[in-house]
Tab-separated table of C-alpha atoms in Angstrom:
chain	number	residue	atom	x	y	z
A	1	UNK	CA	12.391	-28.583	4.589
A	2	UNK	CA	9.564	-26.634	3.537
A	3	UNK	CA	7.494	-27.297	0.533
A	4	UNK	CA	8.620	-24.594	-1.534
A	5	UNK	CA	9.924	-24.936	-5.328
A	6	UNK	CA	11.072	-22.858	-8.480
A	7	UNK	CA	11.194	-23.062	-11.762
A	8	UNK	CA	13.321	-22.807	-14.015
A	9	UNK	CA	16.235	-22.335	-11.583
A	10	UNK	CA	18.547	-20.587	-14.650
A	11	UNK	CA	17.543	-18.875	-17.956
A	12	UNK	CA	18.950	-17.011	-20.337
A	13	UNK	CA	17.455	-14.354	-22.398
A	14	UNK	CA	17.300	-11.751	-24.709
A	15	UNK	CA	16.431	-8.044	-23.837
A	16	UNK	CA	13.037	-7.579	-24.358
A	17	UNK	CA	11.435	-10.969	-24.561
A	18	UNK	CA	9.072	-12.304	-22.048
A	19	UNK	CA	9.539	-14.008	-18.728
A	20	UNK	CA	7.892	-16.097	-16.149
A	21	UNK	CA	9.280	-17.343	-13.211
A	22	UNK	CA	7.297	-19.778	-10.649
A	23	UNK	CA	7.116	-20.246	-7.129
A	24	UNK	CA	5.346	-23.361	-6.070
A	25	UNK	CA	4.666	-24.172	-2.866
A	26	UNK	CA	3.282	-27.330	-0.859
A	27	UNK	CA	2.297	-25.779	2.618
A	28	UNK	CA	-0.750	-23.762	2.259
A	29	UNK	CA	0.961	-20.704	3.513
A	30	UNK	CA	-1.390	-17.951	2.833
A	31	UNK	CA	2.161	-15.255	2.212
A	32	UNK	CA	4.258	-15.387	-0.897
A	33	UNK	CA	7.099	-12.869	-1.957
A	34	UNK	CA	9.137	-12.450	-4.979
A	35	UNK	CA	12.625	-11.168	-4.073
A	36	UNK	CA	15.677	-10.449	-6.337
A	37	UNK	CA	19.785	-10.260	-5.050
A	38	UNK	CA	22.017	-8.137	-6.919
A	39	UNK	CA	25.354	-7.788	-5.458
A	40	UNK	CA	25.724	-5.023	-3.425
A	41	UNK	CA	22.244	-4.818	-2.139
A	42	UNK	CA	20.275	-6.619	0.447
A	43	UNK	CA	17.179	-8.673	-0.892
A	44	UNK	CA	15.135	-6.762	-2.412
A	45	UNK	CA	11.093	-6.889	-2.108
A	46	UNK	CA	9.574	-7.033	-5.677
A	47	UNK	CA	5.606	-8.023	-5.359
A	48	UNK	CA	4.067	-9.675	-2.275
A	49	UNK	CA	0.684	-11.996	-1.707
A	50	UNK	CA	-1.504	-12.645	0.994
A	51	UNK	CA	-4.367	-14.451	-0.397
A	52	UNK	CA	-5.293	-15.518	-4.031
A	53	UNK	CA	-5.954	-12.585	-6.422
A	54	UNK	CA	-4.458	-10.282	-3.328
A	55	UNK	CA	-1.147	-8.819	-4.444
A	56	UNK	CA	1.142	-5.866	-3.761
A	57	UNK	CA	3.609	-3.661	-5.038
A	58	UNK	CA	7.351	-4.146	-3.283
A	59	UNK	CA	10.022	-1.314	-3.220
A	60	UNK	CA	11.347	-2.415	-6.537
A	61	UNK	CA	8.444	-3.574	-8.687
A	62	UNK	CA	8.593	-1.863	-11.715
A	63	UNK	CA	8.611	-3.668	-14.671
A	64	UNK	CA	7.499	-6.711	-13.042
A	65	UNK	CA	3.635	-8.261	-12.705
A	66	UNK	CA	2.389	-11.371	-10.924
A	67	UNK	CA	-0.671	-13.194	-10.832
A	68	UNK	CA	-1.760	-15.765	-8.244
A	69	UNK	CA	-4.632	-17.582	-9.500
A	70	UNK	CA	-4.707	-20.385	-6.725
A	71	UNK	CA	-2.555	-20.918	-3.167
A	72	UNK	CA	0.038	-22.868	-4.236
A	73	UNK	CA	1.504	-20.960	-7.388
A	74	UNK	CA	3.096	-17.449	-7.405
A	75	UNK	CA	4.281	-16.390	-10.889
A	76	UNK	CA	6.582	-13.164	-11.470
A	77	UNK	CA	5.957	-11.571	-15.096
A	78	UNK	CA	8.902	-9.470	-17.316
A	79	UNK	CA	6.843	-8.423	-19.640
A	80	UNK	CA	10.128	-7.021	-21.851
A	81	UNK	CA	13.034	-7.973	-20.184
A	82	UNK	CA	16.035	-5.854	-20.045
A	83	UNK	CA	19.594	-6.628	-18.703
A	84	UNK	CA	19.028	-4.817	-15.902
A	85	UNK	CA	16.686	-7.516	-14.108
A	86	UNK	CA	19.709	-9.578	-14.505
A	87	UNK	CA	19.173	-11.101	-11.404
A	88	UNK	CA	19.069	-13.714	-9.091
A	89	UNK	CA	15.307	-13.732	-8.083
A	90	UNK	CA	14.042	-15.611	-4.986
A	91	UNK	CA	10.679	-16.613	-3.598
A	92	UNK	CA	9.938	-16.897	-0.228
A	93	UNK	CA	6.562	-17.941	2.269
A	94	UNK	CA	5.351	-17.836	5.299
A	95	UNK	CA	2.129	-18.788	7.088
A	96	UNK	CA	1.474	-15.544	8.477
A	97	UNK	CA	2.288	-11.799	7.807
A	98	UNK	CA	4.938	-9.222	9.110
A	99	UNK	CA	5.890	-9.555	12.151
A	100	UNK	CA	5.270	-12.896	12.827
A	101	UNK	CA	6.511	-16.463	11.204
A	102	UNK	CA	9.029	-17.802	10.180
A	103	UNK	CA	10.012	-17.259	6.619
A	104	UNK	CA	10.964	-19.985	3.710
A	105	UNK	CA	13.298	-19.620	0.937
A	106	UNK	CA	13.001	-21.269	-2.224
A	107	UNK	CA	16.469	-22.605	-4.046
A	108	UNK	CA	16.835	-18.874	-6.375
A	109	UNK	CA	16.445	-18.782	-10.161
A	110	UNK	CA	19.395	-16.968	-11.955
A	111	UNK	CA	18.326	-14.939	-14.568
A	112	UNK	CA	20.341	-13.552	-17.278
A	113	UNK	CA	18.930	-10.842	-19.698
A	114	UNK	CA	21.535	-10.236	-22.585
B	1	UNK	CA	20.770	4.732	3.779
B	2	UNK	CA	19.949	0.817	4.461
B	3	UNK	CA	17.915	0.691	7.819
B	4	UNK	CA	19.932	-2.460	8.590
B	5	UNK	CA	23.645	-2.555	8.785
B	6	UNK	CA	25.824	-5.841	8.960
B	7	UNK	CA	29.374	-5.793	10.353
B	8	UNK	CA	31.985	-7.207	8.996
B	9	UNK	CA	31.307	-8.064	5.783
B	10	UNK	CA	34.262	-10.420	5.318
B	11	UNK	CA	35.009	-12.924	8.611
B	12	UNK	CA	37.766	-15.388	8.057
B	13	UNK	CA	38.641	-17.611	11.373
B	14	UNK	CA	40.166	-21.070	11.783
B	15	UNK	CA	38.218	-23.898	12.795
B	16	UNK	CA	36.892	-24.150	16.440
B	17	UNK	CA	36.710	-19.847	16.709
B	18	UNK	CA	34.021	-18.360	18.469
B	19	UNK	CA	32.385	-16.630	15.712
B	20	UNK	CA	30.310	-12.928	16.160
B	21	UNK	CA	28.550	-11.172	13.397
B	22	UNK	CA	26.866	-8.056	14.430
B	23	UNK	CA	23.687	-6.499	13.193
B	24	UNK	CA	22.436	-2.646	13.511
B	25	UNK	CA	19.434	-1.491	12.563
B	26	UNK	CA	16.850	1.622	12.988
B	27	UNK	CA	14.151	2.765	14.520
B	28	UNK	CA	10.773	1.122	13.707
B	29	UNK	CA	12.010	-2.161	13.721
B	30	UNK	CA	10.131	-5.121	15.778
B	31	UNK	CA	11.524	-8.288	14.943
B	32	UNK	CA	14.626	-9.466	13.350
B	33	UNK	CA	15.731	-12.240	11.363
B	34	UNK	CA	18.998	-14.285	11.025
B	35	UNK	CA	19.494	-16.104	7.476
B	36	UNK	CA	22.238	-18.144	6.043
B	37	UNK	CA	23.134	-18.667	2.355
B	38	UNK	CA	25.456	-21.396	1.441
B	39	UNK	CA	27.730	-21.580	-1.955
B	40	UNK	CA	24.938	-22.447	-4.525
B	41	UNK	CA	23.030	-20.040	-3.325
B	42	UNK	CA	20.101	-21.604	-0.831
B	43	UNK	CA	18.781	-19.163	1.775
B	44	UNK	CA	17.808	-20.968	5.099
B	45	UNK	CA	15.814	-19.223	8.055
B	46	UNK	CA	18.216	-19.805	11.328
B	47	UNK	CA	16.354	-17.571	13.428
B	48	UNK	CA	13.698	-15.149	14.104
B	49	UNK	CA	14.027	-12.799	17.608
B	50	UNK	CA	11.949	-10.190	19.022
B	51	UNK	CA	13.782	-9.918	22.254
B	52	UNK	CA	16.396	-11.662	24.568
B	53	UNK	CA	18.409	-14.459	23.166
B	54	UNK	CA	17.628	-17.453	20.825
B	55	UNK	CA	19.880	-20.930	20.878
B	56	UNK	CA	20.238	-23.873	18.296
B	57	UNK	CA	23.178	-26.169	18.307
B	58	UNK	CA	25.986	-23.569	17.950
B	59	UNK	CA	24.320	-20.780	16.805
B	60	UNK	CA	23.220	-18.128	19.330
B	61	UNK	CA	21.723	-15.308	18.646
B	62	UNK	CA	21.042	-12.144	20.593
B	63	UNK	CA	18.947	-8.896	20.520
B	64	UNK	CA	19.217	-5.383	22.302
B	65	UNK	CA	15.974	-3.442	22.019
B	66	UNK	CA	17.226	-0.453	23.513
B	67	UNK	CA	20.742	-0.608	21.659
B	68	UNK	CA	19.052	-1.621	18.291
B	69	UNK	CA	21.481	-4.138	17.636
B	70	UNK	CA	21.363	-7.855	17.528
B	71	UNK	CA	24.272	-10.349	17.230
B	72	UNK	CA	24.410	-13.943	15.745
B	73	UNK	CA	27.533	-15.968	17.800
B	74	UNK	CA	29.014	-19.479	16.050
B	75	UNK	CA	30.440	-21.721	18.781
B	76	UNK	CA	33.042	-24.284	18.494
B	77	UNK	CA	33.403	-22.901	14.552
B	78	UNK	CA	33.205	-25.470	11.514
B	79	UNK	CA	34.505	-25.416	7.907
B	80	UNK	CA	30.781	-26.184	7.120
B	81	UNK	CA	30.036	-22.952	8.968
B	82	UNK	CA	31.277	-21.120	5.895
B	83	UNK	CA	28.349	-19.129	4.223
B	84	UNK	CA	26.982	-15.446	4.349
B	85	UNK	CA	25.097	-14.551	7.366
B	86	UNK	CA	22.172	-12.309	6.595
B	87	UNK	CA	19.973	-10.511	9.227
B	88	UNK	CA	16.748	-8.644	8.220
B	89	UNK	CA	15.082	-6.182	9.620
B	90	UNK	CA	10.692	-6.308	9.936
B	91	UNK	CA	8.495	-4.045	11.015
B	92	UNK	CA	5.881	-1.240	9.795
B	93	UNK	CA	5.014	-4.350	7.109
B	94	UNK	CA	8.466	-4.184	5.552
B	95	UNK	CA	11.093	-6.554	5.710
B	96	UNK	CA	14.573	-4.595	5.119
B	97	UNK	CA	17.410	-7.045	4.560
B	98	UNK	CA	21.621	-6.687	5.710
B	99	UNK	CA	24.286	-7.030	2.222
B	100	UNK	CA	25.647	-9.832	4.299
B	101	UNK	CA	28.508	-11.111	6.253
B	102	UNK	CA	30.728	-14.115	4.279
B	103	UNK	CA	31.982	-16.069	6.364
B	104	UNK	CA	35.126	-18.693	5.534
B	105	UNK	CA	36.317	-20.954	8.281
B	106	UNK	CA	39.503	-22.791	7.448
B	107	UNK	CA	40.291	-25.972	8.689
């Protein structure tokens, strides 16, 4: 199994406070991707990173920020939660980009915004 | 419209059914993935195809460039079989993902 770990796996909040999820990973893949499942919808891409400092928008990434200060640690920002990134929110890596690797899943952190 | 359409979304079978979950998808497309999530929510890579056909243990899993359609096949079906099956879509540095197929295989 791949090196890949999240935290917390559930929370519950209140509408408008601040969140931070983490995606920690052991491999020294160089790609990270936040991803949240609603039902209904396919995964959906929230922020991407290739590289330390080097992040992206994904097709759903407003209201969200990340940071990735070194390799191993991916962290997805609320800034004001609201019930509508109640979520289950996933992280995934890879060692290379698109087209090419295979990708890794970490275990999902259920979010609740009330 | 998603660029990547599962079929069915519900599969029930009995144990020991050949098992086919089909996958559609549009233009602009390169590579596609197969994924399974279990009951607790875990997502697990099975399978990532380009072209012809890709085999592990009972899972098979197929692609049609020129159809634009890719299938994932369950031999010799198992009541641990029972997840959703979830193919993805990547190319033009997008990843598009399916809603899923659940699948339930009774004993």
């Amino acid at each position: 199994d791949a090196g890949i770990t999240q935290s917390p796996r559930h929370k519950v909040t209140e509408t408008g406070t601040p969140v931070t999820l983490r995606c920690h990973q052991t491999e020294n893949h160089r790609y990270m991707y936040w991803y949240r499942q609603d039902p209904g919808h396919g995964l959906r891409l929230i922020h991407y990173s290739y590289g330390v400092k080097d992040t992206d928008k994904g097709e759903v990434s407003d209201g969200y920020s990340v940071s990735r200060s070194k390799t191993e640690d991916f962290l997805l920002t609320l800034e004001s939660a609201t019930s509508s990134q109640t979520s289950v929110y996933f992280c995934a890596i890879r060692d290379r980009g698109w087209d090419t690797g295979e990708l890794f899943f970490g275990e999902g952190s259920r979010l609740t915004v009330l | 419209k998603n660029e990547v359409e599962q079929s069915p979304q519900n599969l029930t079978a009995q144990e020991g059914e050949f098992i086919t979950i089909n996958c559609s998808y549009s233009v602009g497309i390169s590579a596609l993935h197969w994924l399974q999530q279990h009951p607790g929510g875990g997502i697990v890579s099975l399978f990532m195809l380009s072209s012809g056909k890709k085999k592990h243990g009972r899972l098979i899993a197929t692609i049609n460039i020129q159809e634009k359609h890719s299938s994932l096949h369950i031999t010799a079906s198992h009541p641990r079989d029972s997840a959703v099956y979830i193919c993805a879509g990547e190319g033009n540095e997008k990843l598009t993902f399916g809603t899923g197929t659940r699948l339930t295989i009774i004993p």
